[in-house]
Amino acid sequence: MTATLTADTRETTASGVAGADIGLLVARVGFGGLLAVHGSQKLFGWFNGYGLDATAHAFQGMGYDPGKFFATLAGLSELTGGLLLALGLLTPLGAAIALGTMINAINATRGNGFAMWELPAVYALASVAFAFTGPGRLALDHGRPWQRQGVVWGAAAVAVGVVAALVTLAVK
């Protein structure tokens, strides 16, 4: 097995895995894992989280009424979107779920200064990037009939995430 160095400096192994695939794997697992942990903090109080009751109270205070419904929705969205992205499974859907949730997080924290909405903005940007790039070769989506990526699927995922966020903001 020898590696081939192409003109654009992407090294590819004999199995077809490129450096970009490894980079996407690291980014997906790191980002998706952190987002899933964040959701589990809301839902279950794991990883020193507040748990559902305290999160529901906080959501109620931010104008998301009923607080328990919206706290559960946010926690499940972060957990599900994060796990889908970490696994590289149904990547555009995972990206849309994460993006919609982060748009709401940005909206809820934007009046409290940059430091409060900075992290949701980073999560939103990463979600958009994964929507367009796809998960790479080292993912459960790779080579499957349902694998989708590229401009059309990325734009669709962004549209779904934005629409879901706007519906949530209108209903809250």
PDB file of C-alpha atoms in Angstrom:
ATOM      1  CA  MET A   1       0.000   0.000   0.000  1.00  0.00           C
ATOM      2  CA  THR A   2       1.443   3.296  -1.048  1.00  0.00           C
ATOM      3  CA  ALA A   3       0.032   6.753  -0.647  1.00  0.00           C
ATOM      4  CA  THR A   4      -0.324   9.062  -3.599  1.00  0.00           C
ATOM      5  CA  LEU A   5       0.309  12.771  -3.183  1.00  0.00           C
ATOM      6  CA  THR A   6      -1.811  14.723  -5.649  1.00  0.00           C
ATOM      7  CA  ALA A   7      -1.203  18.221  -6.917  1.00  0.00           C
ATOM      8  CA  ASP A   8      -3.575  19.653  -4.328  1.00  0.00           C
ATOM      9  CA  THR A   9      -1.588  17.918  -1.546  1.00  0.00           C
ATOM     10  CA  ARG A  10      -4.330  15.546  -0.443  1.00  0.00           C
ATOM     11  CA  GLU A  11      -2.849  12.261   0.621  1.00  0.00           C
ATOM     12  CA  THR A  12      -5.017   9.242  -0.084  1.00  0.00           C
ATOM     13  CA  THR A  13      -4.500   5.716   1.175  1.00  0.00           C
ATOM     14  CA  ALA A  14      -5.036   2.631  -0.959  1.00  0.00           C
ATOM     15  CA  SER A  15      -8.523   2.325   0.551  1.00  0.00           C
ATOM     16  CA  GLY A  16      -9.441   5.770  -0.782  1.00  0.00           C
ATOM     17  CA  VAL A  17      -9.460   7.524   2.592  1.00  0.00           C
ATOM     18  CA  ALA A  18      -8.070  11.041   2.312  1.00  0.00           C
ATOM     19  CA  GLY A  19      -6.779  13.397   4.938  1.00  0.00           C
ATOM     20  CA  ALA A  20     -10.035  15.338   4.559  1.00  0.00           C
ATOM     21  CA  ASP A  21     -11.971  12.203   5.540  1.00  0.00           C
ATOM     22  CA  ILE A  22      -9.934  11.877   8.724  1.00  0.00           C
ATOM     23  CA  GLY A  23     -10.390  15.581   9.427  1.00  0.00           C
ATOM     24  CA  LEU A  24     -14.151  15.279   8.948  1.00  0.00           C
ATOM     25  CA  LEU A  25     -14.233  12.245  11.240  1.00  0.00           C
ATOM     26  CA  VAL A  26     -12.420  14.126  14.006  1.00  0.00           C
ATOM     27  CA  ALA A  27     -14.613  17.210  13.555  1.00  0.00           C
ATOM     28  CA  ARG A  28     -17.860  15.196  13.388  1.00  0.00           C
ATOM     29  CA  VAL A  29     -17.133  13.023  16.409  1.00  0.00           C
ATOM     30  CA  GLY A  30     -15.867  15.978  18.435  1.00  0.00           C
ATOM     31  CA  PHE A  31     -18.647  18.375  17.484  1.00  0.00           C
ATOM     32  CA  GLY A  32     -21.437  15.804  17.483  1.00  0.00           C
ATOM     33  CA  GLY A  33     -20.256  14.289  20.742  1.00  0.00           C
ATOM     34  CA  LEU A  34     -20.126  17.667  22.475  1.00  0.00           C
ATOM     35  CA  LEU A  35     -23.579  18.577  21.188  1.00  0.00           C
ATOM     36  CA  ALA A  36     -24.989  15.224  22.345  1.00  0.00           C
ATOM     37  CA  VAL A  37     -23.423  15.748  25.791  1.00  0.00           C
ATOM     38  CA  HIS A  38     -25.004  19.199  25.929  1.00  0.00           C
ATOM     39  CA  GLY A  39     -28.409  17.658  25.204  1.00  0.00           C
ATOM     40  CA  SER A  40     -27.917  14.954  27.832  1.00  0.00           C
ATOM     41  CA  GLN A  41     -27.125  17.675  30.391  1.00  0.00           C
ATOM     42  CA  LYS A  42     -30.510  19.240  29.686  1.00  0.00           C
ATOM     43  CA  LEU A  43     -32.473  15.999  29.658  1.00  0.00           C
ATOM     44  CA  PHE A  44     -30.812  13.840  32.297  1.00  0.00           C
ATOM     45  CA  GLY A  45     -28.458  16.059  34.282  1.00  0.00           C
ATOM     46  CA  TRP A  46     -25.502  13.996  33.071  1.00  0.00           C
ATOM     47  CA  PHE A  47     -22.010  15.525  32.847  1.00  0.00           C
ATOM     48  CA  ASN A  48     -22.796  18.011  35.646  1.00  0.00           C
ATOM     49  CA  GLY A  49     -25.881  19.279  33.834  1.00  0.00           C
ATOM     50  CA  TYR A  50     -28.902  20.865  35.471  1.00  0.00           C
ATOM     51  CA  GLY A  51     -31.427  18.227  34.403  1.00  0.00           C
ATOM     52  CA  LEU A  52     -34.834  18.648  32.839  1.00  0.00           C
ATOM     53  CA  ASP A  53     -36.662  20.430  35.671  1.00  0.00           C
ATOM     54  CA  ALA A  54     -34.075  23.180  36.097  1.00  0.00           C
ATOM     55  CA  THR A  55     -33.682  23.502  32.330  1.00  0.00           C
ATOM     56  CA  ALA A  56     -37.462  23.769  31.943  1.00  0.00           C
ATOM     57  CA  HIS A  57     -37.519  26.553  34.527  1.00  0.00           C
ATOM     58  CA  ALA A  58     -34.757  28.397  32.641  1.00  0.00           C
ATOM     59  CA  PHE A  59     -36.589  27.983  29.334  1.00  0.00           C
ATOM     60  CA  GLN A  60     -39.772  29.327  30.907  1.00  0.00           C
ATOM     61  CA  GLY A  61     -37.790  32.367  32.036  1.00  0.00           C
ATOM     62  CA  MET A  62     -36.533  32.904  28.472  1.00  0.00           C
ATOM     63  CA  GLY A  63     -40.104  32.997  27.155  1.00  0.00           C
ATOM     64  CA  TYR A  64     -40.318  29.415  25.898  1.00  0.00           C
ATOM     65  CA  ASP A  65     -43.747  28.451  27.249  1.00  0.00           C
ATOM     66  CA  PRO A  66     -44.360  25.725  28.305  1.00  0.00           C
ATOM     67  CA  GLY A  67     -40.801  25.444  29.550  1.00  0.00           C
ATOM     68  CA  LYS A  68     -40.804  21.674  30.010  1.00  0.00           C
ATOM     69  CA  PHE A  69     -41.914  21.069  26.408  1.00  0.00           C
ATOM     70  CA  PHE A  70     -39.284  23.370  24.926  1.00  0.00           C
ATOM     71  CA  ALA A  71     -36.526  22.141  27.247  1.00  0.00           C
ATOM     72  CA  THR A  72     -37.325  18.563  26.217  1.00  0.00           C
ATOM     73  CA  LEU A  73     -37.407  19.565  22.548  1.00  0.00           C
ATOM     74  CA  ALA A  74     -34.047  21.344  22.816  1.00  0.00           C
ATOM     75  CA  GLY A  75     -32.423  18.483  24.740  1.00  0.00           C
ATOM     76  CA  LEU A  76     -33.715  15.824  22.349  1.00  0.00           C
ATOM     77  CA  SER A  77     -32.672  17.920  19.349  1.00  0.00           C
ATOM     78  CA  GLU A  78     -29.142  18.404  20.668  1.00  0.00           C
ATOM     79  CA  LEU A  79     -28.830  14.746  21.623  1.00  0.00           C
ATOM     80  CA  THR A  80     -30.261  13.411  18.352  1.00  0.00           C
ATOM     81  CA  GLY A  81     -28.566  15.909  16.042  1.00  0.00           C
ATOM     82  CA  GLY A  82     -25.259  15.430  17.832  1.00  0.00           C
ATOM     83  CA  LEU A  83     -25.401  11.637  17.662  1.00  0.00           C
ATOM     84  CA  LEU A  84     -26.389  11.635  13.977  1.00  0.00           C
ATOM     85  CA  LEU A  85     -23.486  13.938  13.144  1.00  0.00           C
ATOM     86  CA  ALA A  86     -20.995  12.024  15.297  1.00  0.00           C
ATOM     87  CA  LEU A  87     -21.954   8.773  13.599  1.00  0.00           C
ATOM     88  CA  GLY A  88     -22.114  10.299  10.132  1.00  0.00           C
ATOM     89  CA  LEU A  89     -25.645   8.943   9.810  1.00  0.00           C
ATOM     90  CA  LEU A  90     -28.353  10.879   7.945  1.00  0.00           C
ATOM     91  CA  THR A  91     -25.945  13.793   7.999  1.00  0.00           C
ATOM     92  CA  PRO A  92     -28.152  16.473   6.363  1.00  0.00           C
ATOM     93  CA  LEU A  93     -30.929  15.688   8.858  1.00  0.00           C
ATOM     94  CA  GLY A  94     -28.516  15.810  11.812  1.00  0.00           C
ATOM     95  CA  ALA A  95     -27.170  19.128  10.541  1.00  0.00           C
ATOM     96  CA  ALA A  96     -30.683  20.565  10.114  1.00  0.00           C
ATOM     97  CA  ILE A  97     -31.688  19.507  13.634  1.00  0.00           C
ATOM     98  CA  ALA A  98     -28.549  21.019  15.141  1.00  0.00           C
ATOM     99  CA  LEU A  99     -28.864  24.239  13.136  1.00  0.00           C
ATOM    100  CA  GLY A 100     -32.507  24.817  14.076  1.00  0.00           C
ATOM    101  CA  THR A 101     -31.724  24.315  17.734  1.00  0.00           C
ATOM    102  CA  MET A 102     -28.721  26.638  17.634  1.00  0.00           C
ATOM    103  CA  ILE A 103     -30.687  29.406  15.912  1.00  0.00           C
ATOM    104  CA  ASN A 104     -33.057  29.312  18.876  1.00  0.00           C
ATOM    105  CA  ALA A 105     -30.104  29.288  21.297  1.00  0.00           C
ATOM    106  CA  ILE A 106     -28.626  32.338  19.566  1.00  0.00           C
ATOM    107  CA  ASN A 107     -31.983  34.098  19.738  1.00  0.00           C
ATOM    108  CA  ALA A 108     -32.415  33.292  23.426  1.00  0.00           C
ATOM    109  CA  THR A 109     -28.939  34.530  24.389  1.00  0.00           C
ATOM    110  CA  ARG A 110     -28.231  37.363  21.943  1.00  0.00           C
ATOM    111  CA  GLY A 111     -29.216  40.120  24.357  1.00  0.00           C
ATOM    112  CA  ASN A 112     -26.709  38.973  26.967  1.00  0.00           C
ATOM    113  CA  GLY A 113     -23.529  39.859  25.095  1.00  0.00           C
ATOM    114  CA  PHE A 114     -21.287  38.094  22.614  1.00  0.00           C
ATOM    115  CA  ALA A 115     -19.885  35.571  25.085  1.00  0.00           C
ATOM    116  CA  MET A 116     -23.365  34.129  25.618  1.00  0.00           C
ATOM    117  CA  TRP A 117     -24.230  33.463  21.954  1.00  0.00           C
ATOM    118  CA  GLU A 118     -20.724  32.727  20.709  1.00  0.00           C
ATOM    119  CA  LEU A 119     -20.886  28.946  21.319  1.00  0.00           C
ATOM    120  CA  PRO A 120     -24.317  28.466  19.702  1.00  0.00           C
ATOM    121  CA  ALA A 121     -23.012  30.432  16.717  1.00  0.00           C
ATOM    122  CA  VAL A 122     -19.987  28.115  16.413  1.00  0.00           C
ATOM    123  CA  TYR A 123     -22.300  25.084  16.606  1.00  0.00           C
ATOM    124  CA  ALA A 124     -24.576  26.608  13.949  1.00  0.00           C
ATOM    125  CA  LEU A 125     -21.639  27.269  11.604  1.00  0.00           C
ATOM    126  CA  ALA A 126     -20.309  23.732  12.062  1.00  0.00           C
ATOM    127  CA  SER A 127     -23.777  22.328  11.340  1.00  0.00           C
ATOM    128  CA  VAL A 128     -23.967  24.265   8.081  1.00  0.00           C
ATOM    129  CA  ALA A 129     -20.484  23.085   7.100  1.00  0.00           C
ATOM    130  CA  PHE A 130     -21.406  19.420   7.689  1.00  0.00           C
ATOM    131  CA  ALA A 131     -24.653  19.890   5.753  1.00  0.00           C
ATOM    132  CA  PHE A 132     -22.641  20.846   2.666  1.00  0.00           C
ATOM    133  CA  THR A 133     -19.528  18.683   3.000  1.00  0.00           C
ATOM    134  CA  GLY A 134     -21.220  15.512   4.145  1.00  0.00           C
ATOM    135  CA  PRO A 135     -19.613  13.180   6.666  1.00  0.00           C
ATOM    136  CA  GLY A 136     -16.666  11.898   4.622  1.00  0.00           C
ATOM    137  CA  ARG A 137     -15.778   8.269   3.914  1.00  0.00           C
ATOM    138  CA  LEU A 138     -15.398   7.271   7.566  1.00  0.00           C
ATOM    139  CA  ALA A 139     -19.110   7.477   8.343  1.00  0.00           C
ATOM    140  CA  LEU A 140     -22.190   5.272   8.473  1.00  0.00           C
ATOM    141  CA  ASP A 141     -23.666   7.226   5.535  1.00  0.00           C
ATOM    142  CA  HIS A 142     -20.758   6.463   3.203  1.00  0.00           C
ATOM    143  CA  GLY A 143     -21.718   4.313   0.241  1.00  0.00           C
ATOM    144  CA  ARG A 144     -25.315   3.890   1.414  1.00  0.00           C
ATOM    145  CA  PRO A 145     -28.306   4.535  -0.857  1.00  0.00           C
ATOM    146  CA  TRP A 146     -29.413   7.351   1.439  1.00  0.00           C
ATOM    147  CA  GLN A 147     -26.039   9.168   1.432  1.00  0.00           C
ATOM    148  CA  ARG A 148     -26.614  12.799   0.491  1.00  0.00           C
ATOM    149  CA  GLN A 149     -24.245  15.751   0.355  1.00  0.00           C
ATOM    150  CA  GLY A 150     -23.373  18.713  -1.805  1.00  0.00           C
ATOM    151  CA  VAL A 151     -24.885  22.069  -2.625  1.00  0.00           C
ATOM    152  CA  VAL A 152     -28.500  20.970  -3.081  1.00  0.00           C
ATOM    153  CA  TRP A 153     -28.602  18.788   0.041  1.00  0.00           C
ATOM    154  CA  GLY A 154     -26.679  21.350   2.072  1.00  0.00           C
ATOM    155  CA  ALA A 155     -29.073  24.115   1.037  1.00  0.00           C
ATOM    156  CA  ALA A 156     -32.050  21.883   1.804  1.00  0.00           C
ATOM    157  CA  ALA A 157     -30.680  21.054   5.267  1.00  0.00           C
ATOM    158  CA  VAL A 158     -30.084  24.740   5.994  1.00  0.00           C
ATOM    159  CA  ALA A 159     -33.597  25.598   4.794  1.00  0.00           C
ATOM    160  CA  VAL A 160     -35.162  22.894   6.983  1.00  0.00           C
ATOM    161  CA  GLY A 161     -33.133  24.033  10.004  1.00  0.00           C
ATOM    162  CA  VAL A 162     -34.068  27.693   9.506  1.00  0.00           C
ATOM    163  CA  VAL A 163     -37.762  26.918   8.952  1.00  0.00           C
ATOM    164  CA  ALA A 164     -37.879  24.665  12.038  1.00  0.00           C
ATOM    165  CA  ALA A 165     -36.203  27.412  14.090  1.00  0.00           C
ATOM    166  CA  LEU A 166     -38.645  30.057  12.859  1.00  0.00           C
ATOM    167  CA  VAL A 167     -41.645  27.834  13.588  1.00  0.00           C
ATOM    168  CA  THR A 168     -40.319  27.206  17.107  1.00  0.00           C
ATOM    169  CA  LEU A 169     -39.751  30.928  17.649  1.00  0.00           C
ATOM    170  CA  ALA A 170     -43.263  31.728  16.399  1.00  0.00           C
ATOM    171  CA  VAL A 171     -44.887  29.105  18.638  1.00  0.00           C
ATOM    172  CA  LYS A 172     -42.908  29.826  21.821  1.00  0.00           C
TER     173      LYS A 172
END
